[in-house]
Amino acid sequence: MSGAREKKRAKKMRNQPASVTLPAELGPFPGGGSRACPPSGDVRSEQQYHQQKFSNQSSGPSYRKDQCFPKGQNRGERGRGRGGWQGGCQSVSEEMPKYITVSTFAQARAAEINAMLKAVAQKSSNSLVFQTLPRHMRRRAMSHNIKRLPRRLQEVARKEAEKAVHQKKEQSKTKCRKARRRHINLVAEFNRRQRKNIWLETHIWHAKRFHMVKKWGYCLGNSPTEKSYRACYRAMTKHCLLQDLSYYCCLELTGKENELLKQLARICSIDTGLTFEEACCLSGRFEGSLNLYRADHYPEDMLGPVTFLWKPRDGSENRQLWIWVHPALKQDILRELKAIFQCSEPEEIYVPEPVATSIQEEKGMDVVLTLGKKRKKEDKEGEKAVPVKKIIGDGTRDSFQSYSWISQTTGIVISDKTMEILRYRLIGPLSHSVLTETLKAASLQTEMADSETELNNWWVENCKDSEKVSLHQRQSAIFELLEGISSPSEMPPGTILGLTVGDPRVNLPKKKTKAVPDFEKYQDNDKVRQLYLEGVPVDCAHSFIWDQDICKNVTENKISEQDLNHMRAQLLVPGSHLDLGPCESKIPILLVQQPGKMAGEDRPGWGSGWDIYLPKGWGMAFWIPFIYRGVRVGGLQEALKHSEYQRTPHTPNDFPDCQAGMQFAKELETSLLEKFKRRPPAKRANYVKLGTLSPFVCPWGQLTKNWEVRMKASGEFVSSSPHHEHCATEGHSFCYPKEEVVKEASPKTGEAEETMEITSSEGALKTEDVTGTQDFGERDETMTTNDFIVLRSEKLLMQLSAWCYPTAGRDRRVRLISRLGQKDMTEDIFLPILMSYPRALVWVNLSLLRKGNPELHAMICIPTEDDLLHLSKDKLFCGPQEPRHHDIFKHKVQKLKEEKKKKKKKDNTKALEGDSPSIPDKETTEEHEDLILGLWSDALPDVTSHCSRTLLGYVTRGDFSLAAGCGEALGFVSLTGLLYMLHKQPADKKGLVLLRTPASLQYRFARLNIEV
């Protein structure tokens, strides 16, 4: 049989059961027997016979060059393959066995019969029943009339018809684009797409212009699609940058003031700065910010940073408090608040009613709860009205989920106001001009515009009160004075101004303009100078946005965009000002000043601006007018750069001691590791040779623990160290690790290669004995345990900040030590700090002295005496270099690679032979997954003494700073290591450290500062 026929026959037989056998060709066995049939006298069972036959069939053609044929028989006499005619004179007795085992033979035949019945019953094609008939029996009516089919096929056709109807209901036909873009279908699609990730009211505007990311349960704009990195910085510095912060969560606490303050004092500390009891914040005049901890656990168990606003006193014994938290921190903080106030049972669930927005064209319509189905309602005239979907912001709330909890003992109510209050942020010196040009104070109104609607009924009632009218006029006067202030940083930090404004869509300019301040108007005004000094009065901080009923009324009675455009079209002069009169909406808002950069001595007030709080449903009505005033819009990356240039921690990136920060670090490590694995092995950086133990995550627990061990073992270290003559003899001092540079011959090139071995109190670094406390597989457990804290005591941070400045030399800075109450750095002063905080981290900022660009997870190290001496002699000295390390895992990885090749080859051989491949051992597989070329895959050694320069901390954010004109970095250092370094450094070199990026051997000199 030719090769083509053999392949054709094998293709036919591939779906047949293994027990099916057919007559085969003659084989080279003795006695003229066939390979498929056992020779005479063989007593093998029928089952073995069939197994041998099947294995011979699966192994391919049986004719080989090395086969020998009996004398007088050539290839042409063999026959024409299996199932063909037999050549030669073969008797039946030689082809058939003498006897068989009945039971085995019957089982084999039963299997064949079952396989045949199954193949007959199973439908092998996608054709319908009437299509299987011969062509001369087919009729056109058979496709829709089952009775036209033969009776034997009617039952099968009836089942097919039922199945087709069922599939047609489930898989509806895709609508054309015109139908999909209809208003009712489009909004239904938008609500469906935001089931998992919440959309902000400005989502569609952002989605057309920004790279969108899904974070914290929201779909947010990450960065603009256009090149705008420097443009956004210029906007923050010279003009105005706009951000949508509506994804921040608002938790409202309502109850008696004493009860609130009593329990809230348990989750914060006066040692870190402001508390909820601060007088200026408690009056409702200023916004406050603080760090929350678990009840009575300070300084451990950090929850996260928050900002808070008290509602000004209005004569009632109950007070309202808004706590604004990041969405990554919301669940932890909400759980803690419910625990301290004992709010276990929820209030009656409030089901929000449908609200009228820009996407609503008619009023009095029901919200469609079931997406994809139109539920119609007959109005008074009997006509059927088309329903309208929920607004984007309102669709995020589940009506069956509780959003309010009450305490049965104290009566305190906790309400979740997330997405009920919108929040925009304007950053830049021209924020005042943008605000004053976009927003206009609401005009007074004493009569209702339409008795049938509730439009502005709350405003009419308040305008009848002379005190509230006088308050509104004072607020409007202060708001107009903002135009004469050059920058928001000139206002007192956290100033709050309440205001009621008109519809900003009425004041839209014809085209985009840039808001410019008018200083001549208020240059010599005494009121502006008084506003500088005294700030906004307490009564002017009141706003109607605190009232939930008023916010609901304002949202429901908003004039739609369609009606507004229809009114513009009816103007006699196109493009002229549209005066709505009493029909104009009145919106209560709240303006909160953001102070910008307050810590440090350079660029005070940079990044200041205003936060605007709005009722829900009015997002785009305020967003577009801001855009028309020339503001630039930023996303999450611009917010990250804003905090980086202010040198403040960013939530949750720079809070490693809270659960959200740990989760962020874990996700970042996973993404960086996957990105590292995607690169070819030849294009990856070998971090083992570079001396980088952890390039994708900062092992804070390991760092603080190693410094604590060094502090406790300092006495033994000094006595047992071979270089003790270079160390101090005090019991609380430390020694630098001794570095030994060894020349090793490279196995490939034969050239001498510099490798390094560190000898310290932890022991030498060896392949077979690696001391450490953290395995590669145990790093996840370390990330979830709080074995360290971050020092946030203002008193201690101010003391450390003063010690970081040089006290001699050209870089000496004048410090008012007497006024600040700071003391000189002596062992009697800093040793109690070490004993109180043995495992603490300190937030620091670093500025490179010369060239260099710090990166994420860069190492902050302590310079040696030789480094400082070299720098003092050569001012152009960039920094030392780290000797190349020896890769102790290279041979293991190569060995594993060879084993994988052998195993793959072995499995392929077994597959050809028909055997099942071996199942790998689970433990061996997990061990091999940890071995990655270029990464430290074993237990981490002492991270402080692994390299030639002692490790002090890590960088969490670093880049070239457009504000400073040099490379800047932010990160954390060990408090123990920082005190040790400052104690050892000379007076004119205080605060000098070394920076090294994970993928480089070059150290760079940097200046370390602590700004409070």
mmCIF file of C-alpha atoms in Angstrom, residues 140-318:
data_model
loop_
_atom_site.group_PDB
_atom_site.id
_atom_site.type_symbol
_atom_site.label_atom_id
_atom_site.label_comp_id
_atom_site.label_asym_id
_atom_site.label_seq_id
_atom_site.Cartn_x
_atom_site.Cartn_y
_atom_site.Cartn_z
ATOM 1 C CA ARG A 140 -39.586 23.860 -0.140
ATOM 2 C CA ALA A 141 -42.420 23.704 2.400
ATOM 3 C CA MET A 142 -40.476 21.215 4.536
ATOM 4 C CA SER A 143 -38.426 24.033 6.045
ATOM 5 C CA HIS A 144 -41.445 25.509 7.840
ATOM 6 C CA ASN A 145 -44.110 22.807 7.655
ATOM 7 C CA ILE A 146 -43.169 19.649 9.517
ATOM 8 C CA LYS A 147 -46.118 17.672 8.118
ATOM 9 C CA ARG A 148 -44.551 17.772 4.687
ATOM 10 C CA LEU A 149 -41.760 15.501 5.946
ATOM 11 C CA PRO A 150 -42.030 11.710 6.079
ATOM 12 C CA ARG A 151 -43.679 10.516 9.264
ATOM 13 C CA ARG A 152 -40.540 8.786 10.492
ATOM 14 C CA LEU A 153 -38.707 12.145 10.522
ATOM 15 C CA GLN A 154 -41.438 14.423 11.832
ATOM 16 C CA GLU A 155 -40.612 13.862 15.522
ATOM 17 C CA VAL A 156 -36.947 14.692 15.018
ATOM 18 C CA ALA A 157 -37.845 17.788 13.007
ATOM 19 C CA ARG A 158 -40.238 18.948 15.740
ATOM 20 C CA LYS A 159 -37.409 18.798 18.312
ATOM 21 C CA GLU A 160 -35.127 20.740 16.001
ATOM 22 C CA ALA A 161 -37.753 23.442 15.576
ATOM 23 C CA GLU A 162 -38.223 23.824 19.338
ATOM 24 C CA LYS A 163 -34.468 24.042 19.838
ATOM 25 C CA ALA A 164 -34.158 26.702 17.131
ATOM 26 C CA VAL A 165 -36.902 28.851 18.715
ATOM 27 C CA HIS A 166 -35.187 28.599 22.093
ATOM 28 C CA GLN A 167 -31.835 29.616 20.657
ATOM 29 C CA LYS A 168 -33.407 32.519 18.834
ATOM 30 C CA LYS A 169 -34.708 33.970 22.107
ATOM 31 C CA GLU A 170 -31.344 33.721 23.841
ATOM 32 C CA GLN A 171 -29.185 34.958 20.996
ATOM 33 C CA SER A 172 -30.971 37.994 19.688
ATOM 34 C CA LYS A 173 -29.882 39.494 16.432
ATOM 35 C CA THR A 174 -27.311 42.242 16.754
ATOM 36 C CA LYS A 175 -28.869 45.612 16.106
ATOM 37 C CA CYS A 176 -27.477 47.963 13.518
ATOM 38 C CA ARG A 177 -25.360 50.884 14.610
ATOM 39 C CA LYS A 178 -28.182 53.374 14.107
ATOM 40 C CA ALA A 179 -30.407 51.402 16.462
ATOM 41 C CA ARG A 180 -27.638 50.925 18.990
ATOM 42 C CA ARG A 181 -26.895 54.667 19.027
ATOM 43 C CA ARG A 182 -30.478 55.615 19.794
ATOM 44 C CA HIS A 183 -30.835 57.443 23.066
ATOM 45 C CA ILE A 184 -32.804 54.773 24.936
ATOM 46 C CA ASN A 185 -30.568 51.911 23.804
ATOM 47 C CA LEU A 186 -27.357 53.864 24.364
ATOM 48 C CA VAL A 187 -28.122 54.703 27.981
ATOM 49 C CA ALA A 188 -29.174 51.103 28.639
ATOM 50 C CA GLU A 189 -25.835 49.949 27.272
ATOM 51 C CA PHE A 190 -23.987 52.470 29.462
ATOM 52 C CA ASN A 191 -25.777 51.236 32.573
ATOM 53 C CA ARG A 192 -24.949 47.638 31.667
ATOM 54 C CA ARG A 193 -21.264 48.414 31.228
ATOM 55 C CA GLN A 194 -20.923 50.013 34.650
ATOM 56 C CA ARG A 195 -22.205 47.095 36.688
ATOM 57 C CA LYS A 196 -18.715 45.996 37.752
ATOM 58 C CA ASN A 197 -16.848 49.317 37.551
ATOM 59 C CA ILE A 198 -18.581 52.563 38.493
ATOM 60 C CA TRP A 199 -18.572 55.409 35.998
ATOM 61 C CA LEU A 200 -18.201 59.011 37.049
ATOM 62 C CA GLU A 201 -20.545 61.566 35.539
ATOM 63 C CA THR A 202 -17.659 62.800 33.391
ATOM 64 C CA HIS A 203 -16.762 59.272 32.233
ATOM 65 C CA ILE A 204 -17.813 59.657 28.589
ATOM 66 C CA TRP A 205 -15.921 62.947 28.305
ATOM 67 C CA HIS A 206 -12.802 61.282 29.740
ATOM 68 C CA ALA A 207 -13.165 58.095 27.675
ATOM 69 C CA LYS A 208 -12.787 60.112 24.459
ATOM 70 C CA ARG A 209 -9.621 61.908 25.603
ATOM 71 C CA PHE A 210 -7.904 59.756 28.254
ATOM 72 C CA HIS A 211 -6.392 56.335 28.759
ATOM 73 C CA MET A 212 -8.917 54.658 31.058
ATOM 74 C CA VAL A 213 -7.990 52.233 33.841
ATOM 75 C CA LYS A 214 -10.118 50.164 36.204
ATOM 76 C CA LYS A 215 -9.096 50.785 39.803
ATOM 77 C CA TRP A 216 -10.782 50.482 43.191
ATOM 78 C CA GLY A 217 -14.107 49.565 41.579
ATOM 79 C CA TYR A 218 -14.156 52.637 39.305
ATOM 80 C CA CYS A 219 -13.323 53.338 35.687
ATOM 81 C CA LEU A 220 -11.007 56.349 35.854
ATOM 82 C CA GLY A 221 -8.932 58.439 33.471
ATOM 83 C CA ASN A 222 -5.250 57.664 33.946
ATOM 84 C CA SER A 223 -3.506 60.124 31.617
ATOM 85 C CA PRO A 224 -4.414 62.167 28.514
ATOM 86 C CA THR A 225 -3.919 60.584 25.121
ATOM 87 C CA GLU A 226 -2.135 63.698 23.877
ATOM 88 C CA LYS A 227 1.352 64.725 24.921
ATOM 89 C CA SER A 228 0.696 66.859 27.979
ATOM 90 C CA TYR A 229 3.295 66.011 30.631
ATOM 91 C CA ARG A 230 4.970 69.422 30.637
ATOM 92 C CA ALA A 231 1.741 71.227 29.768
ATOM 93 C CA CYS A 232 0.068 69.859 32.897
ATOM 94 C CA TYR A 233 3.025 70.983 35.009
ATOM 95 C CA ARG A 234 2.807 74.471 33.494
ATOM 96 C CA ALA A 235 -0.914 74.533 34.215
ATOM 97 C CA MET A 236 -0.312 73.650 37.885
ATOM 98 C CA THR A 237 2.438 76.280 38.115
ATOM 99 C CA LYS A 238 1.106 79.185 36.066
ATOM 100 C CA HIS A 239 -2.515 78.625 35.131
ATOM 101 C CA CYS A 240 -5.079 76.017 36.244
ATOM 102 C CA LEU A 241 -5.456 72.229 36.198
ATOM 103 C CA LEU A 242 -8.824 70.511 36.664
ATOM 104 C CA GLN A 243 -9.338 67.048 38.188
ATOM 105 C CA ASP A 244 -12.434 64.969 38.899
ATOM 106 C CA LEU A 245 -12.149 63.538 42.429
ATOM 107 C CA SER A 246 -15.718 62.256 42.638
ATOM 108 C CA TYR A 247 -14.405 58.727 43.178
ATOM 109 C CA TYR A 248 -13.368 59.732 46.713
ATOM 110 C CA CYS A 249 -15.788 58.379 49.304
ATOM 111 C CA CYS A 250 -17.728 60.549 51.746
ATOM 112 C CA LEU A 251 -18.823 59.104 55.104
ATOM 113 C CA GLU A 252 -21.294 61.270 57.028
ATOM 114 C CA LEU A 253 -21.564 61.025 60.825
ATOM 115 C CA THR A 254 -24.590 62.567 62.535
ATOM 116 C CA GLY A 255 -25.116 62.749 66.282
ATOM 117 C CA LYS A 256 -24.300 64.613 69.457
ATOM 118 C CA GLU A 257 -20.994 66.438 69.400
ATOM 119 C CA ASN A 258 -19.702 65.004 72.690
ATOM 120 C CA GLU A 259 -20.462 61.427 71.661
ATOM 121 C CA LEU A 260 -18.787 61.898 68.311
ATOM 122 C CA LEU A 261 -15.621 63.451 69.731
ATOM 123 C CA LYS A 262 -15.369 60.878 72.513
ATOM 124 C CA GLN A 263 -15.191 57.914 70.139
ATOM 125 C CA LEU A 264 -13.293 59.642 67.337
ATOM 126 C CA ALA A 265 -10.483 60.487 69.766
ATOM 127 C CA ARG A 266 -9.719 56.754 69.984
ATOM 128 C CA ILE A 267 -8.738 56.433 66.306
ATOM 129 C CA CYS A 268 -6.414 59.433 66.050
ATOM 130 C CA SER A 269 -3.577 60.932 68.082
ATOM 131 C CA ILE A 270 -2.578 64.491 68.877
ATOM 132 C CA ASP A 271 1.035 63.377 68.482
ATOM 133 C CA THR A 272 0.601 63.324 64.687
ATOM 134 C CA GLY A 273 -0.945 66.792 64.386
ATOM 135 C CA LEU A 274 -4.589 67.823 64.120
ATOM 136 C CA THR A 275 -7.476 65.882 65.597
ATOM 137 C CA PHE A 276 -11.256 66.089 65.214
ATOM 138 C CA GLU A 277 -11.348 68.349 68.302
ATOM 139 C CA GLU A 278 -9.302 71.141 66.707
ATOM 140 C CA ALA A 279 -11.158 74.366 67.485
ATOM 141 C CA CYS A 280 -10.818 75.975 64.055
ATOM 142 C CA CYS A 281 -12.056 72.810 62.346
ATOM 143 C CA LEU A 282 -14.776 72.059 64.906
ATOM 144 C CA SER A 283 -16.434 75.386 64.187
ATOM 145 C CA GLY A 284 -16.805 74.444 60.516
ATOM 146 C CA ARG A 285 -14.564 77.243 59.312
ATOM 147 C CA PHE A 286 -11.629 75.128 58.090
ATOM 148 C CA GLU A 287 -11.046 71.685 56.649
ATOM 149 C CA GLY A 288 -8.746 69.340 58.572
ATOM 150 C CA SER A 289 -6.600 66.352 57.629
ATOM 151 C CA LEU A 290 -5.227 63.568 59.815
ATOM 152 C CA ASN A 291 -4.192 59.912 59.906
ATOM 153 C CA LEU A 292 -6.531 57.297 61.345
ATOM 154 C CA TYR A 293 -5.482 54.221 63.330
ATOM 155 C CA ARG A 294 -7.403 51.331 64.784
ATOM 156 C CA ALA A 295 -9.014 52.208 68.088
ATOM 157 C CA ASP A 296 -6.415 52.552 70.849
ATOM 158 C CA HIS A 297 -3.637 51.078 68.680
ATOM 159 C CA TYR A 298 -1.521 54.143 67.861
ATOM 160 C CA PRO A 299 1.184 54.055 66.435
ATOM 161 C CA GLU A 300 0.377 50.604 65.008
ATOM 162 C CA ASP A 301 -2.456 49.396 62.761
ATOM 163 C CA MET A 302 -2.616 52.372 60.444
ATOM 164 C CA LEU A 303 -5.940 52.819 58.593
ATOM 165 C CA GLY A 304 -5.031 55.679 56.275
ATOM 166 C CA PRO A 305 -5.174 59.468 55.771
ATOM 167 C CA VAL A 306 -8.505 61.317 55.646
ATOM 168 C CA THR A 307 -9.843 64.853 55.397
ATOM 169 C CA PHE A 308 -12.867 66.029 57.369
ATOM 170 C CA LEU A 309 -15.367 68.915 57.466
ATOM 171 C CA TRP A 310 -17.730 69.871 60.289
ATOM 172 C CA LYS A 311 -21.032 71.498 59.462
ATOM 173 C CA PRO A 312 -21.186 74.947 61.119
ATOM 174 C CA ARG A 313 -23.337 75.077 64.231
ATOM 175 C CA ASP A 314 -26.957 75.989 63.560
ATOM 176 C CA GLY A 315 -28.385 75.838 67.087
ATOM 177 C CA SER A 316 -29.170 72.126 67.033
ATOM 178 C CA GLU A 317 -27.546 69.693 69.473
ATOM 179 C CA ASN A 318 -26.747 67.281 66.629
#
